[in-house]
């Protein structure tokens, strides 16, 4: 059996096992160890030992538990919940009204948290009752929340970027900075769509204007999350701190803010610690498994053979990227995004770099593909989350219909990034 | 069980909170006074090795290790139970392999007297021994969980294998998230909105 065939069969078997509900980490680790040992015997297992220690003691990956902990602290202290009021005051008068608030709020929330379930669930719980009272069409409301929530992994900090960075030896700091412009632009295109839809559909304005003094007072609600974002991104951008260090600074800043506002309680900390330990354990076991699998792929030469096979089709860079959009669109319909990312990077990254795609740019591309996977049916985590919190009764098809335009926007946006890679690369180039 | 879980979570949390303060001091010293404490990076790596071992076990107890429930929830009950047993066994096998890997790394470091390539030149046997211990704990928890599942299956409580060992669906995950939101009173904030 040639290496390409072994690779393709192995990949399909792996995806099949994942789809019937086998634990993702166990599948990847199992395929990696069994494959590697079939080829090299015990020697392979000995090399996994040094990979395991190398991965699990890599200070760069320490950023994952730290950012997860930071997100939990902001969430559980209630800082995130109060942001909604501020945004409602500022954006309520635009055509499309509170739908803009959903996007803006998700974007800022995303800036402090890496979890899309938490983003969509929190903003959704605060927003949906008020959207319903003001008579917004449910599918529009649900769609904007599902799509807005996906910004969580594009706007830094982002756990997905840390994983991509460590798997491909790309600077996480540069990836974070590279996510800012596309993140803000994508939020902007979402809002543009909402505005255009409201103007074309002649939808009435539903909100009275809020007095300026009130608006200014409401700004106080976003001061804390903005301060933390500025601390984390500022130290990173100015080169004062690495990604891991900036995460630690964020944790300290959050703890200080929570303590000074008198909210620091034992049960708050227990909740934060328990929840961040679970999330971290889940992420890192998959990452560790991916490293073992990656080792097997590179030592057996299957990875290289697959790269050669794919590049052998002779597609140009642009054609290949468009083909990859299709590949990730289909895979993302069925797979959880984290698993999809770690399982495919060992194959797609070498293909992309052999065609001269910039590694930072490709990281942003992969993250947007993950975002797309979060809102494409039948398996789209964010679709399920907003469906689960809607206050009225209705089918999942409302959510799917509401989110579909955003999926189209994301694909068009990715094509824009292919045409103008500088949108991604300009800001990190200034560092 | 609950108490052990809380203890584990605090060990995990305290490790990273202390690390965060150490890093904050280091960054401040470095930028403001141009003095480096040295070795905080290394400490971060060891914190990760030990913290992640604990985190694996806590995630296992909470059934947080990812499984996709797309096909699984549509299968007949008998098949679901068999798949749950295979899944819990595969996780136990994965968990059991990790301390073996750690043992290989540790015995290597002991026989070669390896030290870290850092200013501290820490003998690697110490952090790796701690790493081995937390991974052994994870393995014990995972094997225990598998034995419990097989105990249920053989004792005829197949319902428990179906419910307590299945993939944690979105519905369940969302329920927990919403309970959290409730607990921190976000709903009250929603009520304040016009």
XYZ file of C-alpha atoms in Angstrom:
625
model
C 0.000 0.000 0.000
C 1.436 3.360 -0.965
C 1.829 6.099 1.605
C -0.874 8.323 0.062
C -3.449 5.550 0.205
C -2.478 4.686 3.783
C -2.862 8.353 4.642
C -6.252 8.805 3.025
C -7.623 5.533 4.463
C -6.245 6.415 7.888
C -7.758 9.913 7.782
C -11.192 8.597 6.743
C -11.101 5.882 9.421
C -10.195 8.485 11.995
C -13.039 10.823 11.000
C -15.420 7.837 10.966
C -14.486 6.815 14.526
C -14.899 10.415 15.671
C -18.348 10.652 14.085
C -19.727 7.585 15.885
C -18.844 9.244 19.161
C -15.417 7.902 20.106
C -13.422 10.389 22.217
C -11.470 12.602 19.783
C -8.242 12.549 21.788
C -8.293 8.750 22.150
C -8.856 8.301 18.402
C -5.967 10.564 17.383
C -3.583 9.232 20.000
C -4.550 5.633 19.170
C -4.124 6.058 15.411
C -0.802 7.847 15.974
C 0.669 5.267 18.354
C -0.595 2.192 16.499
C 0.492 3.572 13.114
C 3.880 4.683 14.401
C 4.565 1.392 16.176
C 3.551 -0.662 13.132
C 6.207 1.190 11.194
C 8.995 1.534 13.773
C 8.166 -0.713 16.739
C 9.131 0.311 20.243
C 11.507 3.028 19.039
C 8.480 5.086 18.044
C 7.012 4.886 21.526
C 10.270 6.105 23.026
C 10.167 9.189 20.806
C 6.549 9.913 21.813
C 7.821 10.207 25.395
C 10.032 13.150 24.541
C 7.279 14.705 22.388
C 4.857 14.382 25.310
C 7.221 16.080 27.764
C 8.185 18.701 25.181
C 4.544 19.573 24.464
C 3.287 19.516 28.006
C 6.095 21.619 29.417
C 6.126 24.171 26.609
C 5.676 27.574 28.175
C 3.923 28.828 25.008
C 1.004 26.479 25.647
C 0.711 27.769 29.225
C -1.192 30.628 27.582
C -4.153 28.247 27.132
C -5.000 27.667 30.829
C -4.238 31.323 31.573
C -6.568 32.727 28.899
C -9.273 30.201 29.802
C -8.988 31.277 33.441
C -9.111 34.962 32.436
C -12.321 34.389 30.462
C -13.914 32.562 33.387
C -13.013 35.351 35.812
C -14.596 38.011 33.592
C -17.661 35.878 32.964
C -18.371 34.857 36.532
C -17.732 38.256 38.037
C -20.600 39.578 35.900
C -18.428 42.092 34.024
C -19.527 40.668 30.701
C -23.243 40.808 31.460
C -23.279 44.539 32.044
C -21.700 45.324 28.685
C -24.999 44.702 26.927
C -26.688 47.714 28.489
C -23.943 50.017 27.294
C -24.136 48.759 23.740
C -27.920 48.922 23.694
C -27.719 52.590 24.642
C -25.252 53.403 21.901
C -26.466 51.307 18.979
C -30.221 51.158 19.574
C -30.941 54.046 17.181
C -29.274 52.559 14.107
C -31.472 50.858 11.513
C -31.486 47.267 12.716
C -31.378 48.479 16.326
C -30.489 45.968 18.956
C -29.174 43.498 16.374
C -26.096 45.747 16.158
C -25.856 45.520 19.906
C -25.665 41.740 19.597
C -22.722 41.941 17.219
C -20.908 44.693 19.121
C -21.386 42.957 22.422
C -20.260 39.601 21.092
C -17.192 41.240 19.575
C -16.128 42.894 22.819
C -16.987 39.832 24.851
C -14.950 37.827 22.378
C -12.043 40.124 23.000
C -11.817 38.853 26.544
C -12.945 35.272 26.119
C -12.036 32.412 23.846
C -15.223 30.372 24.191
C -18.031 30.642 21.687
C -20.556 28.662 23.754
C -20.085 31.027 26.668
C -20.228 34.070 24.375
C -23.433 33.077 22.598
C -25.116 31.773 25.768
C -24.311 34.830 27.874
C -25.133 37.531 25.353
C -28.139 35.534 24.175
C -29.611 35.180 27.649
C -29.352 38.898 28.285
C -30.432 39.946 24.787
C -33.220 37.624 23.648
C -35.984 38.638 26.114
C -35.520 42.290 25.220
C -35.334 41.529 21.476
C -38.582 39.607 21.768
C -40.299 42.423 23.662
C -39.339 44.924 20.981
C -40.778 42.664 18.285
C -37.650 41.695 16.357
C -38.082 38.805 13.940
C -36.794 35.776 15.815
C -34.713 34.356 12.956
C -32.854 37.684 12.582
C -32.191 37.871 16.300
C -30.991 34.274 16.598
C -28.837 34.474 13.478
C -27.029 37.613 14.643
C -26.274 35.995 18.007
C -25.022 32.726 16.521
C -22.786 34.551 14.050
C -21.638 37.228 16.489
C -20.564 34.531 18.921
C -18.135 33.061 16.407
C -16.068 36.266 16.540
C -14.787 34.892 19.847
C -12.061 32.865 18.187
C -11.054 35.474 15.586
C -10.734 38.486 17.856
C -7.817 37.836 20.211
C -7.146 36.294 22.634
C -8.003 33.051 20.935
C -7.274 29.534 22.098
C -7.518 28.294 18.507
C -4.672 30.614 17.504
C -2.474 29.404 20.370
C -2.986 25.808 19.225
C -2.330 26.694 15.586
C 0.782 28.609 16.609
C 2.216 25.759 18.615
C 1.438 23.128 15.959
C 3.045 25.137 13.162
C 5.769 27.055 15.043
C 4.129 30.382 14.215
C 4.342 33.358 16.587
C 1.166 33.430 18.696
C 1.703 37.114 19.436
C 1.696 37.942 15.717
C -1.359 35.733 15.142
C -3.248 37.600 17.869
C -2.350 40.981 16.416
C -3.233 39.693 12.930
C -6.721 38.750 14.152
C -7.651 42.305 15.154
C -8.203 43.953 11.753
C -10.101 41.010 10.168
C -12.099 40.606 13.403
C -13.198 44.233 13.493
C -13.847 44.241 9.723
C -15.917 41.086 9.948
C -17.984 42.538 12.803
C -18.349 45.637 10.611
C -19.592 43.659 7.594
C -22.099 41.853 9.833
C -23.414 45.237 11.004
C -23.465 46.557 7.455
C -25.627 43.597 6.473
C -28.039 44.234 9.367
C -28.234 47.928 8.487
C -28.819 47.224 4.768
C -31.479 44.639 5.510
C -33.313 47.039 7.834
C -33.162 49.940 5.352
C -34.206 47.852 2.355
C -36.969 46.132 4.316
C -38.113 49.565 5.624
C -38.173 48.257 9.141
C -39.245 50.820 11.730
C -36.850 52.207 14.308
C -37.885 50.757 17.598
C -35.918 52.724 20.125
C -36.018 56.201 21.565
C -32.770 58.060 21.570
C -30.851 57.821 24.820
C -29.618 61.135 26.313
C -25.887 61.718 25.982
C -25.326 61.860 29.751
C -26.902 58.426 30.064
C -24.779 57.130 27.206
C -21.629 58.362 28.888
C -22.658 56.785 32.166
C -23.215 53.484 30.359
C -19.657 53.596 29.036
C -18.600 52.781 32.573
C -19.988 49.290 32.007
C -17.455 48.488 29.328
C -14.514 50.151 31.043
C -13.395 47.020 32.886
C -13.365 44.614 29.923
C -11.752 47.302 27.759
C -9.067 47.897 30.367
C -8.196 44.198 30.453
C -8.167 43.956 26.680
C -5.847 46.965 26.531
C -3.511 45.452 29.136
C -3.300 42.111 27.318
C -3.046 43.411 23.758
C -1.024 46.499 24.649
C 1.782 44.600 26.350
C 1.786 42.114 23.488
C 1.779 44.709 20.712
C 4.488 46.830 22.238
C 6.681 43.790 22.617
C 6.748 44.099 26.407
C 5.361 40.598 26.917
C 4.922 37.280 25.104
C 1.431 35.809 24.623
C 1.787 33.704 27.769
C 3.018 36.680 29.789
C 0.244 38.939 28.542
C -2.296 36.286 29.569
C -0.790 36.200 33.063
C -0.958 40.002 33.247
C -4.619 39.801 32.223
C -5.325 37.305 35.016
C -3.662 39.561 37.592
C -5.540 42.634 36.289
C -8.863 40.771 36.413
C -8.207 39.555 39.960
C -7.350 43.081 41.074
C -10.525 44.506 39.484
C -12.699 41.795 41.031
C -11.132 42.300 44.456
C -11.525 46.085 44.404
C -15.183 45.778 43.359
C -15.749 43.544 46.392
C -16.838 40.508 44.362
C -13.994 38.187 45.297
C -15.555 35.176 47.033
C -14.360 31.640 47.578
C -17.200 30.102 45.606
C -16.540 32.435 42.679
C -12.944 31.205 42.570
C -13.929 27.564 42.990
C -16.339 27.898 40.079
C -13.705 29.581 37.911
C -11.008 27.037 38.767
C -13.232 23.999 38.230
C -14.552 25.239 34.942
C -11.205 26.363 33.577
C -9.554 23.080 34.639
C -12.194 21.097 32.722
C -11.881 23.218 29.603
C -8.084 23.160 29.756
C -8.001 19.383 30.227
C -10.312 18.886 27.284
C -8.251 21.135 24.988
C -4.794 19.973 26.018
C -5.511 16.259 25.737
C -6.610 16.812 22.136
C -3.517 18.943 21.501
C -1.205 16.321 22.987
C -2.875 13.619 20.886
C -2.446 15.794 17.797
C 1.290 16.110 18.469
C 1.656 12.325 18.751
C -0.312 11.843 15.533
C 1.774 14.529 13.864
C 4.962 12.691 14.843
C 3.665 9.480 13.263
C 2.656 11.345 10.101
C 6.063 12.950 9.679
C 8.239 9.949 10.615
C 6.362 7.526 8.347
C 6.509 10.047 5.507
C 2.724 9.855 5.074
C 2.374 13.577 5.704
C 4.920 14.432 3.027
C 3.437 11.939 0.558
C -0.012 13.461 1.034
C 1.356 16.970 0.578
C 3.067 15.906 -2.656
C -0.066 14.152 -3.848
C -2.236 17.227 -3.235
C 0.253 19.695 -4.717
C 0.641 17.273 -7.658
C -2.792 18.382 -8.900
C -0.987 21.530 -9.994
C -3.479 23.982 -8.528
C -2.388 27.583 -8.177
C -2.250 29.176 -4.730
C -5.647 30.816 -5.159
C -7.276 27.680 -6.562
C -5.892 25.647 -3.666
C -7.214 28.097 -1.072
C -10.650 28.092 -2.685
C -10.567 24.280 -2.676
C -9.625 24.371 1.001
C -12.638 26.600 1.730
C -14.822 23.868 0.210
C -13.008 21.152 2.178
C -13.405 22.976 5.496
C -16.987 23.980 4.740
C -17.985 20.320 4.320
C -15.889 19.023 7.226
C -17.155 21.817 9.478
C -20.741 20.795 8.852
C -20.111 17.550 10.704
C -17.139 17.999 12.984
C -16.512 19.896 16.141
C -14.233 22.818 15.219
C -11.375 22.163 17.638
C -11.102 18.540 16.493
C -11.351 19.592 12.864
C -8.540 22.064 13.331
C -6.030 19.799 15.053
C -6.796 16.847 12.778
C -6.313 18.798 9.536
C -3.460 21.249 10.249
C -0.747 18.577 9.856
C -2.016 18.070 6.288
C -3.249 21.474 5.151
C -0.424 23.582 6.599
C 2.421 21.911 4.615
C 0.328 22.113 1.445
C -0.308 25.809 1.993
C 3.290 26.632 2.844
C 4.619 24.704 -0.143
C 2.531 27.069 -2.275
C 4.008 30.078 -0.528
C 1.048 31.009 1.685
C 2.129 33.121 4.666
C 1.831 31.108 7.925
C 0.234 34.025 9.823
C -2.290 34.573 7.056
C -3.077 30.860 6.935
C -3.695 30.832 10.691
C -6.359 33.519 10.306
C -7.807 31.571 7.379
C -8.061 28.393 9.491
C -9.717 30.296 12.329
C -12.353 31.761 9.970
C -12.993 28.232 8.639
C -13.612 27.152 12.247
C -16.023 30.066 12.714
C -17.874 28.931 9.615
C -18.091 25.428 11.091
C -19.788 26.842 14.174
C -22.825 28.081 12.211
C -23.208 25.531 9.404
C -25.840 22.796 9.892
C -26.311 19.964 10.753
C -23.592 20.277 13.436
C -22.988 23.912 14.332
C -22.376 24.461 17.998
C -23.575 28.069 18.006
C -26.811 27.168 16.201
C -27.627 24.702 18.970
C -26.703 27.117 21.713
C -28.944 29.982 20.585
C -31.727 27.514 19.774
C -31.440 26.246 23.343
C -31.916 29.690 24.895
C -34.621 31.199 22.668
C -37.599 32.381 24.705
C -40.291 31.334 22.189
C -41.069 27.950 20.701
C -39.849 27.343 17.187
C -37.727 25.010 15.139
C -33.999 24.992 14.543
C -34.741 26.042 10.949
C -35.327 29.640 12.150
C -31.796 29.740 13.500
C -30.351 28.137 10.376
C -32.214 30.611 8.150
C -31.081 33.534 10.287
C -27.438 32.416 10.355
C -27.114 31.449 6.680
C -26.485 34.988 5.372
C -23.631 35.309 7.868
C -22.077 32.070 6.615
C -22.205 33.513 3.083
C -20.642 36.753 4.366
C -17.826 34.768 6.008
C -17.040 32.951 2.756
C -17.071 36.206 0.767
C -14.915 37.782 3.440
C -12.395 34.939 3.135
C -12.258 35.462 -0.633
C -11.571 39.138 0.089
C -8.672 38.119 2.327
C -7.325 35.884 -0.451
C -7.440 38.829 -2.845
C -5.991 41.294 -0.325
C -3.776 39.373 2.136
C -2.506 42.699 3.476
C -5.746 43.066 5.466
C -4.327 40.324 7.689
C -0.613 40.977 7.368
C -0.449 44.763 7.675
C -0.852 45.146 11.445
C 1.521 42.340 12.523
C 3.991 43.766 9.990
C 4.088 46.996 12.035
C 5.264 45.236 15.197
C -15.699 12.702 45.246
C -17.020 16.253 45.155
C -14.404 17.283 47.698
C -11.560 15.680 45.759
C -12.771 17.470 42.650
C -12.762 20.819 44.456
C -9.310 20.104 45.860
C -7.986 19.277 42.391
C -9.536 22.429 40.966
C -7.918 24.567 43.666
C -4.528 22.980 43.081
C -4.939 23.745 39.390
C -6.215 27.291 39.970
C -3.683 28.194 42.654
C -0.831 27.009 40.415
C -1.825 29.332 37.606
C -2.768 32.285 39.816
C 0.622 32.123 41.554
C 2.327 31.756 38.193
C 0.437 34.827 36.912
C 1.666 36.942 39.807
C 5.230 35.687 39.307
C 5.039 36.585 35.604
C 3.565 40.026 36.356
C 6.442 40.744 38.757
C 8.973 39.456 36.234
C 7.604 41.598 33.378
C 7.497 44.700 35.582
C 11.040 44.154 36.864
C 12.317 43.529 33.363
C 10.744 46.610 31.802
C 10.946 49.090 34.644
C 14.180 48.110 36.403
C 15.858 46.161 33.636
C 16.409 43.214 35.992
C 15.148 39.729 35.183
C 14.217 37.148 37.796
C 15.143 34.431 35.271
C 13.405 31.141 35.058
C 9.786 32.278 35.145
C 9.379 30.782 31.645
C 10.651 27.505 32.936
C 8.269 27.663 35.866
C 5.433 28.257 33.385
C 6.352 25.080 31.534
C 6.395 22.972 34.704
C 3.101 24.512 35.838
C 1.584 23.454 32.544
C 2.905 19.887 32.785
C 1.502 19.401 36.274
C -1.643 21.514 35.817
C -2.633 19.740 32.632
C -2.339 16.301 34.249
C -4.780 17.450 36.934
C -6.965 19.048 34.278
C -7.171 15.787 32.279
C -8.573 14.010 35.343
C -11.038 16.808 36.184
C -12.235 16.914 32.579
C -12.750 13.153 32.621
C -14.879 13.273 35.771
C -16.996 16.032 34.207
C -17.193 14.087 30.906
C -15.660 17.077 29.153
C -13.352 15.164 26.793
C -14.858 15.825 23.380
C -17.073 13.262 21.713
C -19.291 14.050 18.740
C -22.924 13.096 19.338
C -24.234 13.608 15.791
C -24.623 9.941 14.879
C -24.441 8.498 18.368
C -27.749 9.884 19.648
C -29.630 8.472 16.654
C -28.395 4.902 17.100
C -30.436 2.115 18.752
C -29.982 1.872 22.507
C -28.010 -1.413 22.457
C -25.443 -0.062 20.019
C -25.142 3.184 21.989
C -24.309 1.218 25.118
C -21.669 -0.854 23.316
C -20.135 2.310 21.850
C -20.108 3.965 25.276
C -18.221 0.999 26.680
C -15.695 1.104 23.830
C -15.324 4.858 24.334
C -14.687 4.656 28.065
C -12.215 1.831 27.443
C -10.374 3.824 24.770
C -10.047 6.808 27.113
C -8.750 4.535 29.858
C -6.194 3.075 27.435
C -5.078 6.559 26.365
C -4.800 7.644 29.986
C -2.856 4.490 30.867
C -0.323 5.113 28.100
C 0.550 8.608 29.387
C 2.280 7.631 32.658
C 4.219 5.003 30.686
C 5.458 7.778 28.376
C 6.252 9.911 31.420
C 8.143 6.982 32.940
C 10.278 6.631 29.792
C 11.108 10.348 29.901
C 11.781 10.252 33.653
C 14.023 7.157 33.653
C 15.947 8.674 30.745
C 16.513 11.888 32.686
C 17.627 9.945 35.749
C 20.097 7.741 33.884
C 21.498 10.611 31.801
C 21.391 13.099 34.687
C 19.658 15.567 32.328
C 19.174 19.176 33.292
C 16.988 21.828 31.681
C 18.721 24.067 29.091
C 18.000 27.164 31.187
C 19.796 29.491 33.618
C 18.488 27.400 36.506
C 19.696 24.105 34.959
C 17.018 22.284 36.950
C 17.604 18.522 37.116
C 14.706 17.335 34.944
C 13.984 14.363 37.205
C 12.102 16.555 39.720
C 9.483 18.167 37.474
C 9.184 14.947 35.488
C 8.580 12.908 38.635
C 5.722 15.253 39.572
C 4.433 15.027 36.026
C 4.523 11.234 36.215
C 2.513 11.315 39.454
C -0.315 13.517 38.106
C -0.535 11.421 34.941
C -0.708 8.268 37.071
C -3.599 9.878 38.960
C -5.334 10.604 35.651
C -4.785 6.991 34.564
C -6.205 5.688 37.857
C -9.302 7.901 37.513
C -9.832 6.822 33.886
C -9.380 3.111 34.603
C -11.659 3.428 37.622
C -14.299 5.081 35.487
C -14.046 2.285 32.898
C -14.327 -0.410 35.584
C -17.407 1.333 36.975
C -19.021 1.392 33.521
C -18.312 -2.304 32.956
C -19.615 -3.035 36.458
C -22.902 -1.354 35.539
C -23.079 -3.217 32.232
C -22.455 -6.617 33.820
C -24.740 -5.867 36.769
C -27.595 -5.109 34.386
C -27.787 -1.326 34.991
C -27.400 -0.667 31.276
C -29.458 2.519 31.639
C -26.664 4.091 33.626
C -24.138 3.161 30.930
C -26.450 4.765 28.401
C -26.943 8.000 30.364
C -23.815 8.517 32.433
C -21.284 7.492 29.798
C -22.712 8.953 26.601
C -21.306 12.011 24.820
C -22.298 15.131 26.659
C -24.707 16.677 24.167
C -25.037 20.374 23.539
C -28.264 20.355 25.514
C -26.493 19.219 28.658
C -23.587 21.580 28.158
C -25.956 24.484 27.613
C -27.910 23.584 30.746
C -24.731 23.930 32.795
C -23.845 27.201 31.111
C -27.330 28.560 31.838
C -27.165 27.429 35.460
C -23.969 29.468 35.736
C -25.624 32.487 34.163
C -28.504 32.147 36.609
C -26.096 31.877 39.521
C -24.322 35.116 38.696
C -27.606 36.969 38.257
C -27.324 37.962 34.617
C -31.067 37.472 34.248
C -31.591 40.290 36.730
C -29.469 42.526 34.554
C -31.598 41.534 31.568
C -34.656 42.630 33.558
C -33.219 46.104 34.060
C -33.185 46.709 30.315
C -35.996 48.772 28.934
